[in-house]
Amino acid sequence: MDTAPPSSASPASADPPGPVPSLDARRRRKVATAAALASAVEWYDYFVFGIAAALVLGDLYFPSGSASAGVLAAFATFAVGFLARPVGGIIAGQLGDKRGRKPMLVLALALMGLATAGIGLLPTYETIGVAAPLLLVTFRVLQGIAVGAQWGGAMLMATEYAPEGKRGLYGSLVQLGVPIGVVTANTVFLAAGAFTDDASFAAWGWRVPFFVGFLVLALAWYIHTRVEETPEFKAAERQLAEEERSRPRSPLRAVLRGHLGTVFLAGGSFAVNTATFYIIITGVLDYATRELGMERSAVLTVSLCVSLTQLVLIPVSAALSDRVGRLRVYALGAAGLLIWAVPMFLLIDTGSLLWLAAGTFVTSCFLSIMYGPQAALFAELFTPEMRYTGASLGYQIAAVFGGGLAPFMMVLLLEATGTSMAVSGYLMVLAVIALVSIRILSARAARAKAAEETGAR
């Protein structure tokens, strides 16, 4: 049986009740900035793999006689990182709910930095044979574990430090890490391409973006030494320690026994967002360059510019959710993705850079409307002692079945049907699942609110 925890009584509304110790504005800004930077560098490291998979990894690590087969193998490796994300979420969630948010965030950053730099240094298939793709998959798994651990930690560092009535806005600062990561990854790849010819780019130019992974280690050290644990976890820490001594607890067991339905509803509500996102930044990059014959640098530039719009729309939609309710804003974005799935590919299929930009820009707007309030929404679905675990599982389940498989599914559907409308249909199915999940979460919130009002009388 799935029961809603007390603090998630109204995920459709603004912040749930629960006093947060008084904090000075400077410390709030410091923690929010550190969480946003952690998210940005983590997503940067994660996204450079997707761009490299679309451009060069197939030829270098999975040589075959078919261009499509090489791309499919590279995208399959890309998807492996998503399969590992729930593992990172479970491990970090368990420890983060018992030992604190900050240590898990630091560990996730260190792991991501080392794995990303390792990919940049990895010899190709031509140099070391089958060991090359095996090591590539291993590093990608480590990236997946790291990002699965990171999101919950960064999200909770921001939302649990948020002042009353601004949890959505503070959570969106972590969400901004995604467009910042995309913009930075595309910019670095564009620069690498601009300063190298095609042969040099394939030989070593593509490796340069991965070396930024070393800088992540410096940020991990800064957070470890300069950022304090969240006030909500501190407030619960003494009680949690007493419970641990009397009866060892497992946040994962608590989530699976009492809130598994909430986890799946959270994942179902978000899968369309992450699938659409990875299709427009990775799948479309491959499709536009390989099938439509568009220039690599031009498509990367479009992706970069479109991502810049999210830097504005994500915090705006999050702030709106603080006023009118999370689920209302969230549902608007999901409905937009459902309606726009077909027009988007009709515009892309023209082969025009202008229409490609228009199609992906509108899509990006709907993605931002959903993504802005998502961190606060997922945090409010679970109580503090299980929040890291529950929120991370919901997010990472969506990442596996949405984002991880999306570019792979796109290539398969295009090869099998010969039309991009099959990809539109795939996204529309996910959008319907999202709207159904959101409707159920809304109904639960309404029942919980009514029960609270009845009890107050």
Short mmCIF file of C-alpha atoms in Angstrom, two decimals:
data_model
loop_
_atom_site.label_atom_id
_atom_site.label_comp_id
_atom_site.label_asym_id
_atom_site.label_seq_id
_atom_site.Cartn_x
_atom_site.Cartn_y
_atom_site.Cartn_z
CA MET A 1 0.00 0.00 0.00
CA ASP A 2 1.27 3.46 -0.87
CA THR A 3 0.57 6.24 1.57
CA ALA A 4 1.50 9.86 1.18
CA PRO A 5 3.89 11.16 3.84
CA PRO A 6 2.74 14.05 5.96
CA SER A 7 4.99 16.62 4.33
CA SER A 8 3.68 15.85 0.87
CA ALA A 9 0.14 16.67 1.75
CA SER A 10 -0.07 19.27 -0.92
CA PRO A 11 2.57 18.90 -3.62
CA ALA A 12 0.36 20.95 -5.90
CA SER A 13 0.70 23.96 -3.65
CA ALA A 14 3.54 26.04 -2.33
CA ASP A 15 6.03 24.91 0.29
CA PRO A 16 4.68 22.48 2.87
CA PRO A 17 4.58 23.56 6.49
CA GLY A 18 7.63 22.97 8.60
CA PRO A 19 9.83 25.65 10.15
CA VAL A 20 13.38 26.04 8.87
CA PRO A 21 15.87 27.60 11.27
CA SER A 22 16.57 31.26 10.61
CA LEU A 23 19.44 31.66 8.17
CA ASP A 24 21.12 34.77 6.92
CA ALA A 25 20.60 35.61 3.26
CA ARG A 26 24.33 35.44 2.52
CA ARG A 27 24.60 31.83 3.67
CA ARG A 28 21.52 30.88 1.66
CA ARG A 29 23.00 32.41 -1.48
CA LYS A 30 26.34 30.70 -0.86
CA VAL A 31 24.77 27.27 -0.52
CA ALA A 32 22.39 27.80 -3.45
CA THR A 33 25.29 28.93 -5.66
CA ALA A 34 27.43 25.94 -4.63
CA ALA A 35 24.53 23.54 -5.36
CA ALA A 36 23.91 25.17 -8.74
CA LEU A 37 27.61 24.96 -9.66
CA ALA A 38 27.75 21.34 -8.56
CA SER A 39 24.78 20.55 -10.77
CA ALA A 40 26.21 22.49 -13.73
CA VAL A 41 29.63 20.83 -13.74
CA GLU A 42 28.13 17.41 -13.12
CA TRP A 43 25.72 17.76 -16.03
CA TYR A 44 28.44 19.22 -18.23
CA ASP A 45 30.54 16.11 -17.68
CA TYR A 46 27.53 13.92 -18.36
CA PHE A 47 26.48 15.75 -21.54
CA VAL A 48 29.87 15.83 -23.23
CA PHE A 49 29.58 12.06 -23.55
CA GLY A 50 26.24 12.38 -25.36
CA ILE A 51 27.63 14.88 -27.85
CA ALA A 52 30.74 12.77 -28.42
CA ALA A 53 28.55 9.68 -28.88
CA ALA A 54 26.61 11.44 -31.63
CA LEU A 55 29.77 12.69 -33.37
CA VAL A 56 32.80 10.41 -32.97
CA LEU A 57 32.58 7.58 -30.41
CA GLY A 58 30.89 5.12 -32.77
CA ASP A 59 33.79 5.18 -35.25
CA LEU A 60 36.54 5.26 -32.62
CA TYR A 61 35.32 2.63 -30.15
CA PHE A 62 32.76 0.52 -32.08
CA PRO A 63 34.10 0.21 -35.64
CA SER A 64 31.78 -1.55 -38.07
CA GLY A 65 30.80 -1.44 -41.70
CA SER A 66 27.57 0.42 -40.95
CA ALA A 67 27.39 4.01 -39.76
CA SER A 68 24.03 3.31 -38.14
CA ALA A 69 25.41 0.30 -36.26
CA GLY A 70 28.29 2.36 -34.87
CA VAL A 71 25.94 5.12 -33.73
CA LEU A 72 23.59 2.56 -32.15
CA ALA A 73 26.51 1.05 -30.22
CA ALA A 74 27.64 4.49 -29.05
CA PHE A 75 24.08 5.40 -27.99
CA ALA A 76 23.75 2.05 -26.22
CA THR A 77 26.83 2.97 -24.20
CA PHE A 78 25.23 6.36 -23.58
CA ALA A 79 22.15 4.53 -22.25
CA VAL A 80 24.27 2.36 -19.92
CA GLY A 81 25.01 5.48 -17.90
CA PHE A 82 21.29 5.89 -17.30
CA LEU A 83 20.91 2.30 -16.15
CA ALA A 84 23.55 3.03 -13.52
CA ARG A 85 21.84 6.20 -12.28
CA PRO A 86 19.31 4.45 -10.00
CA VAL A 87 22.25 2.62 -8.38
CA GLY A 88 23.83 5.96 -7.56
CA GLY A 89 20.48 7.27 -6.35
CA ILE A 90 19.94 4.28 -4.07
CA ILE A 91 23.44 4.30 -2.58
CA ALA A 92 23.58 8.06 -2.07
CA GLY A 93 19.94 8.17 -0.98
CA GLN A 94 20.48 5.60 1.75
CA LEU A 95 23.61 7.31 3.05
CA GLY A 96 22.33 10.83 2.41
CA ASP A 97 19.19 10.23 4.45
CA LYS A 98 21.24 8.74 7.29
CA ARG A 99 24.55 10.66 7.21
CA GLY A 100 23.76 13.93 5.47
CA ARG A 101 23.30 15.57 2.06
CA LYS A 102 26.72 17.22 1.74
CA PRO A 103 29.01 14.15 1.96
CA MET A 104 27.15 12.40 -0.83
CA LEU A 105 27.27 15.46 -3.06
CA VAL A 106 31.03 15.75 -2.57
CA LEU A 107 31.55 12.05 -3.32
CA ALA A 108 29.40 12.27 -6.45
CA LEU A 109 31.39 15.23 -7.78
CA ALA A 110 34.73 13.50 -7.18
CA LEU A 111 33.56 10.32 -8.92
CA MET A 112 32.20 12.23 -11.92
CA GLY A 113 35.40 14.23 -12.32
CA LEU A 114 37.62 11.16 -12.32
CA ALA A 115 35.37 9.18 -14.70
CA THR A 116 35.07 12.04 -17.20
CA ALA A 117 38.80 12.72 -17.26
CA GLY A 118 39.34 8.97 -17.70
CA ILE A 119 37.25 8.99 -20.89
CA GLY A 120 39.32 11.85 -22.24
CA LEU A 121 42.50 9.82 -21.71
CA LEU A 122 41.12 6.50 -23.00
CA PRO A 123 42.89 4.94 -26.03
CA THR A 124 40.72 3.92 -28.99
CA TYR A 125 39.78 0.49 -30.36
CA GLU A 126 42.55 0.75 -32.94
CA THR A 127 45.11 1.15 -30.14
CA ILE A 128 44.07 -1.37 -27.46
CA GLY A 129 41.36 -3.41 -29.16
CA VAL A 130 38.31 -4.69 -27.29
CA ALA A 131 39.57 -3.24 -24.01
CA ALA A 132 38.70 0.23 -25.34
CA PRO A 133 34.91 -0.19 -25.55
CA LEU A 134 34.90 -2.17 -22.28
CA LEU A 135 36.70 0.64 -20.45
CA LEU A 136 34.45 3.22 -22.13
CA VAL A 137 31.39 1.40 -20.80
CA THR A 138 32.98 1.20 -17.33
CA PHE A 139 33.65 4.93 -17.22
CA ARG A 140 30.11 5.62 -18.46
CA VAL A 141 28.71 3.46 -15.67
CA LEU A 142 30.71 5.48 -13.14
CA GLN A 143 29.34 8.69 -14.69
CA GLY A 144 25.83 7.31 -14.30
CA ILE A 145 26.37 6.39 -10.65
CA ALA A 146 27.80 9.86 -10.00
CA VAL A 147 24.96 11.82 -11.59
CA GLY A 148 22.41 9.55 -9.93
CA ALA A 149 23.96 10.42 -6.58
CA GLN A 150 24.46 14.10 -7.35
CA TRP A 151 20.97 15.27 -8.25
CA GLY A 152 19.36 14.40 -4.93
CA GLY A 153 22.20 15.95 -2.94
CA ALA A 154 22.33 19.21 -4.89
CA MET A 155 18.54 19.49 -5.03
CA LEU A 156 18.17 19.02 -1.26
CA MET A 157 21.05 21.37 -0.47
CA ALA A 158 19.12 24.07 -2.32
CA THR A 159 15.51 23.32 -1.35
CA GLU A 160 16.22 22.57 2.32
CA TYR A 161 18.00 25.91 2.64
CA ALA A 162 15.17 27.78 0.88
CA PRO A 163 13.27 30.53 2.71
CA GLU A 164 9.55 30.04 3.21
CA GLY A 165 7.55 30.35 0.01
CA LYS A 166 10.59 30.07 -2.29
CA ARG A 167 11.37 26.38 -2.37
CA GLY A 168 10.45 26.16 -6.06
CA LEU A 169 12.71 29.06 -6.99
CA TYR A 170 15.66 27.74 -4.96
CA GLY A 171 15.18 24.24 -6.41
CA SER A 172 15.26 25.70 -9.91
CA LEU A 173 18.81 26.95 -9.32
CA VAL A 174 19.92 23.31 -9.32
CA GLN A 175 17.78 22.65 -12.40
CA LEU A 176 19.65 25.43 -14.17
CA GLY A 177 22.65 23.13 -14.09
CA VAL A 178 21.16 21.26 -17.05
CA PRO A 179 21.02 24.15 -19.57
CA ILE A 180 24.30 25.53 -18.22
CA GLY A 181 25.87 22.11 -18.74
CA VAL A 182 24.44 21.85 -22.26
CA VAL A 183 25.56 25.35 -23.23
CA THR A 184 29.05 24.80 -21.84
CA ALA A 185 29.41 21.37 -23.43
CA ASN A 186 28.28 22.63 -26.83
CA THR A 187 30.52 25.69 -26.55
CA VAL A 188 33.60 23.63 -25.73
CA PHE A 189 32.86 21.19 -28.58
CA LEU A 190 32.33 24.10 -30.99
CA ALA A 191 35.65 25.59 -29.91
CA ALA A 192 37.41 22.25 -30.30
CA GLY A 193 35.96 21.90 -33.79
CA ALA A 194 36.83 25.47 -34.75
CA PHE A 195 40.52 25.05 -33.86
CA THR A 196 40.96 21.63 -35.49
CA ASP A 197 40.28 20.11 -38.88
CA ASP A 198 38.13 16.97 -39.18
CA ALA A 199 41.10 14.60 -38.87
CA SER A 200 42.53 16.37 -35.81
CA PHE A 201 39.10 16.57 -34.17
CA ALA A 202 38.65 12.80 -34.58
CA ALA A 203 42.20 12.14 -33.38
CA TRP A 204 42.35 14.35 -30.28
CA GLY A 205 40.10 17.43 -30.48
CA TRP A 206 37.05 15.63 -29.10
CA ARG A 207 39.04 14.70 -25.96
CA VAL A 208 39.57 18.30 -24.79
CA PRO A 209 36.02 18.76 -23.39
CA PHE A 210 36.49 15.71 -21.16
CA PHE A 211 39.56 17.15 -19.42
CA VAL A 212 37.32 19.71 -17.71
CA GLY A 213 36.48 16.79 -15.42
CA PHE A 214 39.63 17.58 -13.43
CA LEU A 215 38.13 20.96 -12.41
CA VAL A 216 35.19 19.20 -10.75
CA LEU A 217 37.55 17.91 -8.07
CA ALA A 218 38.29 21.49 -6.98
CA LEU A 219 34.58 22.21 -6.58
CA ALA A 220 34.12 19.02 -4.57
CA TRP A 221 36.84 20.18 -2.18
CA TYR A 222 35.27 23.64 -1.85
CA ILE A 223 31.87 22.20 -0.91
CA HIS A 224 33.52 19.77 1.50
CA THR A 225 35.38 22.53 3.34
CA ARG A 226 33.14 25.61 2.99
CA VAL A 227 29.48 24.52 2.84
CA GLU A 228 27.43 23.40 5.85
CA GLU A 229 24.88 20.59 6.06
CA THR A 230 21.23 21.53 5.40
CA PRO A 231 19.17 22.84 8.32
CA GLU A 232 16.33 20.35 7.81
CA PHE A 233 18.72 17.41 8.05
CA LYS A 234 20.43 18.96 11.08
CA ALA A 235 17.05 19.36 12.77
CA ALA A 236 16.25 15.71 12.21
CA GLU A 237 19.78 14.38 12.80
CA ARG A 238 19.51 13.84 16.58
CA GLN A 239 16.21 11.98 16.29
CA LEU A 240 17.57 9.90 13.42
CA ALA A 241 20.66 8.99 15.43
CA GLU A 242 18.53 7.84 18.38
CA GLU A 243 16.34 5.75 16.09
CA GLU A 244 19.44 4.27 14.47
CA ARG A 245 20.82 3.16 17.84
CA SER A 246 17.53 1.58 18.95
CA ARG A 247 16.58 0.09 15.61
CA PRO A 248 18.71 0.40 12.46
CA ARG A 249 16.58 2.00 9.79
CA SER A 250 16.67 1.78 6.02
CA PRO A 251 15.31 4.74 4.03
CA LEU A 252 15.19 2.49 0.96
CA ARG A 253 13.06 -0.08 2.79
CA ALA A 254 10.75 2.66 4.04
CA VAL A 255 10.29 4.03 0.53
CA LEU A 256 9.74 0.61 -1.06
CA ARG A 257 7.27 -0.50 1.62
CA GLY A 258 5.20 2.64 1.98
CA HIS A 259 5.80 4.93 -0.97
CA LEU A 260 6.66 2.83 -4.03
CA GLY A 261 3.57 4.09 -5.84
CA THR A 262 4.70 7.68 -5.31
CA VAL A 263 8.13 6.82 -6.73
CA PHE A 264 6.60 5.35 -9.90
CA LEU A 265 4.17 8.24 -10.28
CA ALA A 266 7.06 10.69 -9.98
CA GLY A 267 9.02 8.73 -12.58
CA GLY A 268 6.02 8.44 -14.90
CA SER A 269 5.37 12.16 -14.68
CA PHE A 270 8.93 13.03 -15.70
CA ALA A 271 9.92 10.44 -18.34
CA VAL A 272 8.56 12.51 -21.25
CA ASN A 273 10.63 15.49 -20.16
CA THR A 274 13.95 13.68 -19.98
CA ALA A 275 13.24 11.66 -23.17
CA THR A 276 12.40 14.77 -25.18
CA PHE A 277 15.38 16.62 -23.79
CA TYR A 278 17.91 13.96 -24.81
CA ILE A 279 16.29 13.59 -28.19
CA ILE A 280 16.69 17.29 -29.01
CA ILE A 281 20.27 17.62 -27.71
CA THR A 282 21.67 14.23 -28.77
CA GLY A 283 19.30 12.33 -31.08
CA VAL A 284 18.58 15.33 -33.29
CA LEU A 285 22.31 16.11 -33.49
CA ASP A 286 22.91 12.68 -35.02
CA TYR A 287 19.74 12.80 -37.16
CA ALA A 288 20.35 16.28 -38.55
CA THR A 289 24.01 15.67 -39.41
CA ARG A 290 23.85 12.06 -40.61
CA GLU A 291 20.39 11.86 -42.21
CA LEU A 292 19.58 15.46 -43.18
CA GLY A 293 23.13 16.47 -44.13
CA MET A 294 23.30 19.56 -41.91
CA GLU A 295 26.60 21.00 -40.67
CA ARG A 296 27.78 19.80 -37.25
CA SER A 297 28.78 23.26 -36.04
CA ALA A 298 25.47 24.78 -37.14
CA VAL A 299 23.39 22.18 -35.29
CA LEU A 300 25.55 22.53 -32.16
CA THR A 301 25.08 26.31 -32.31
CA VAL A 302 21.31 25.91 -32.49
CA SER A 303 21.37 23.56 -29.51
CA LEU A 304 23.48 26.06 -27.57
CA CYS A 305 21.17 29.01 -28.34
CA VAL A 306 18.03 27.05 -27.51
CA SER A 307 19.51 25.99 -24.18
CA LEU A 308 20.18 29.63 -23.31
CA THR A 309 16.42 30.28 -23.27
CA GLN A 310 16.05 27.73 -20.47
CA LEU A 311 18.21 29.87 -18.20
CA VAL A 312 15.29 32.33 -18.12
CA LEU A 313 12.28 30.03 -18.35
CA ILE A 314 13.30 27.50 -15.66
CA PRO A 315 13.43 29.98 -12.74
CA VAL A 316 10.33 31.81 -14.04
CA SER A 317 8.26 28.61 -14.10
CA ALA A 318 9.62 27.61 -10.69
CA ALA A 319 8.70 30.98 -9.17
CA LEU A 320 5.24 30.68 -10.73
CA SER A 321 4.84 27.27 -9.08
CA ASP A 322 5.55 28.91 -5.70
CA ARG A 323 2.46 31.04 -6.31
CA VAL A 324 -0.05 28.86 -8.17
CA GLY A 325 1.09 25.31 -7.32
CA ARG A 326 3.68 22.85 -8.60
CA LEU A 327 1.43 20.39 -10.40
CA ARG A 328 -0.51 23.03 -12.34
CA VAL A 329 2.68 24.40 -13.89
CA TYR A 330 4.12 20.90 -14.32
CA ALA A 331 0.98 19.67 -16.15
CA LEU A 332 1.06 22.65 -18.50
CA GLY A 333 4.53 21.68 -19.68
CA ALA A 334 3.57 18.02 -20.17
CA ALA A 335 0.48 18.97 -22.20
CA GLY A 336 2.63 21.22 -24.37
CA LEU A 337 5.05 18.37 -25.12
CA LEU A 338 2.12 16.16 -26.13
CA ILE A 339 0.75 18.75 -28.55
CA TRP A 340 4.12 19.78 -30.00
CA ALA A 341 5.63 16.31 -30.62
CA VAL A 342 4.44 16.13 -34.24
CA PRO A 343 5.01 19.76 -35.31
CA MET A 344 8.54 19.63 -33.91
CA PHE A 345 9.66 16.86 -36.27
CA LEU A 346 7.73 18.27 -39.21
CA LEU A 347 9.85 21.40 -38.83
CA ILE A 348 13.11 19.48 -38.32
CA ASP A 349 12.46 17.34 -41.41
CA THR A 350 12.50 20.42 -43.66
CA GLY A 351 16.29 20.36 -43.33
CA SER A 352 16.25 24.11 -42.68
CA LEU A 353 18.40 25.40 -39.84
CA LEU A 354 15.83 28.11 -39.12
CA TRP A 355 12.95 25.64 -38.77
CA LEU A 356 15.16 23.29 -36.73
CA ALA A 357 15.76 26.18 -34.34
CA ALA A 358 12.06 27.06 -34.20
CA GLY A 359 10.97 23.47 -33.57
CA THR A 360 13.48 22.82 -30.80
CA PHE A 361 12.96 26.26 -29.25
CA VAL A 362 9.24 25.68 -28.64
CA THR A 363 10.04 22.22 -27.31
CA SER A 364 12.62 23.73 -24.96
CA CYS A 365 10.00 26.14 -23.61
CA PHE A 366 7.69 23.28 -22.61
CA LEU A 367 10.63 21.36 -21.13
CA SER A 368 11.53 24.40 -19.01
CA ILE A 369 7.96 24.81 -17.76
CA MET A 370 8.12 21.25 -16.41
CA TYR A 371 11.71 21.28 -15.24
CA GLY A 372 11.51 24.47 -13.19
CA PRO A 373 9.18 23.20 -10.42
CA GLN A 374 10.30 19.56 -10.62
CA ALA A 375 12.98 19.66 -7.89
CA ALA A 376 10.65 21.20 -5.30
CA LEU A 377 7.79 18.93 -6.36
CA PHE A 378 9.83 15.76 -5.90
CA ALA A 379 11.24 17.00 -2.58
CA GLU A 380 7.72 17.63 -1.28
CA LEU A 381 6.57 14.11 -2.11
CA PHE A 382 8.70 12.64 0.70
CA THR A 383 9.51 13.44 4.33
CA PRO A 384 13.10 14.50 5.26
CA GLU A 385 14.20 11.09 6.58
CA MET A 386 13.49 9.42 3.21
CA ARG A 387 13.56 12.41 0.86
CA TYR A 388 17.01 11.83 -0.71
CA THR A 389 16.14 8.19 -1.47
CA GLY A 390 12.56 8.74 -2.66
CA ALA A 391 13.17 11.78 -4.82
CA SER A 392 16.32 10.28 -6.36
CA LEU A 393 14.57 7.02 -7.23
CA GLY A 394 11.67 8.84 -8.90
CA TYR A 395 14.02 10.98 -10.95
CA GLN A 396 16.37 8.18 -11.95
CA ILE A 397 13.58 5.77 -12.94
CA ALA A 398 12.41 8.44 -15.37
CA ALA A 399 16.00 8.89 -16.57
CA VAL A 400 16.37 5.18 -17.36
CA PHE A 401 13.10 4.68 -19.22
CA GLY A 402 13.00 8.15 -20.70
CA GLY A 403 16.36 9.78 -21.27
CA GLY A 404 18.68 6.79 -21.44
CA LEU A 405 16.71 4.92 -24.07
CA ALA A 406 15.46 7.92 -26.05
CA PRO A 407 18.36 8.50 -28.52
CA PHE A 408 18.69 4.72 -28.99
CA MET A 409 14.93 4.37 -29.55
CA MET A 410 15.02 7.28 -31.99
CA VAL A 411 17.63 5.61 -34.19
CA LEU A 412 15.78 2.27 -34.02
CA LEU A 413 12.43 3.84 -34.91
CA LEU A 414 13.92 5.81 -37.79
CA GLU A 415 15.65 2.69 -39.14
CA ALA A 416 12.53 0.54 -38.75
CA THR A 417 9.92 2.97 -40.10
CA GLY A 418 11.83 5.49 -42.18
CA THR A 419 9.80 8.35 -40.73
CA SER A 420 10.34 10.71 -37.82
CA MET A 421 6.62 10.52 -37.04
CA ALA A 422 7.38 7.26 -35.24
CA VAL A 423 9.59 9.24 -32.85
CA SER A 424 6.77 11.75 -32.36
CA GLY A 425 4.44 8.88 -31.48
CA TYR A 426 6.93 7.59 -28.92
CA LEU A 427 7.05 10.99 -27.23
CA MET A 428 3.28 11.33 -27.27
CA VAL A 429 2.86 8.02 -25.43
CA LEU A 430 5.26 9.22 -22.74
CA ALA A 431 3.38 12.54 -22.51
CA VAL A 432 0.09 10.74 -21.92
CA ILE A 433 1.73 8.66 -19.16
CA ALA A 434 2.99 11.90 -17.61
CA LEU A 435 -0.43 13.55 -17.63
CA VAL A 436 -2.07 10.48 -16.08
CA SER A 437 0.61 10.38 -13.36
CA ILE A 438 0.18 14.09 -12.66
CA ARG A 439 -3.60 13.66 -12.44
CA ILE A 440 -3.22 10.92 -9.83
CA LEU A 441 -0.73 13.00 -7.83
CA SER A 442 -3.15 15.94 -7.95
CA ALA A 443 -6.02 13.78 -6.70
CA ARG A 444 -3.86 12.51 -3.84
CA ALA A 445 -2.88 16.04 -2.90
CA ALA A 446 -6.52 17.13 -2.87
CA ARG A 447 -7.53 14.20 -0.64
CA ALA A 448 -4.63 14.85 1.75
CA LYS A 449 -5.52 18.54 1.97
CA ALA A 450 -9.17 17.73 2.67
CA ALA A 451 -8.14 15.27 5.40
CA GLU A 452 -5.92 17.92 7.01
CA GLU A 453 -8.74 20.48 7.00
CA THR A 454 -11.14 17.95 8.50
CA GLY A 455 -8.64 17.09 11.24
CA ALA A 456 -8.06 20.78 11.98
CA ARG A 457 -11.75 21.24 12.72
#
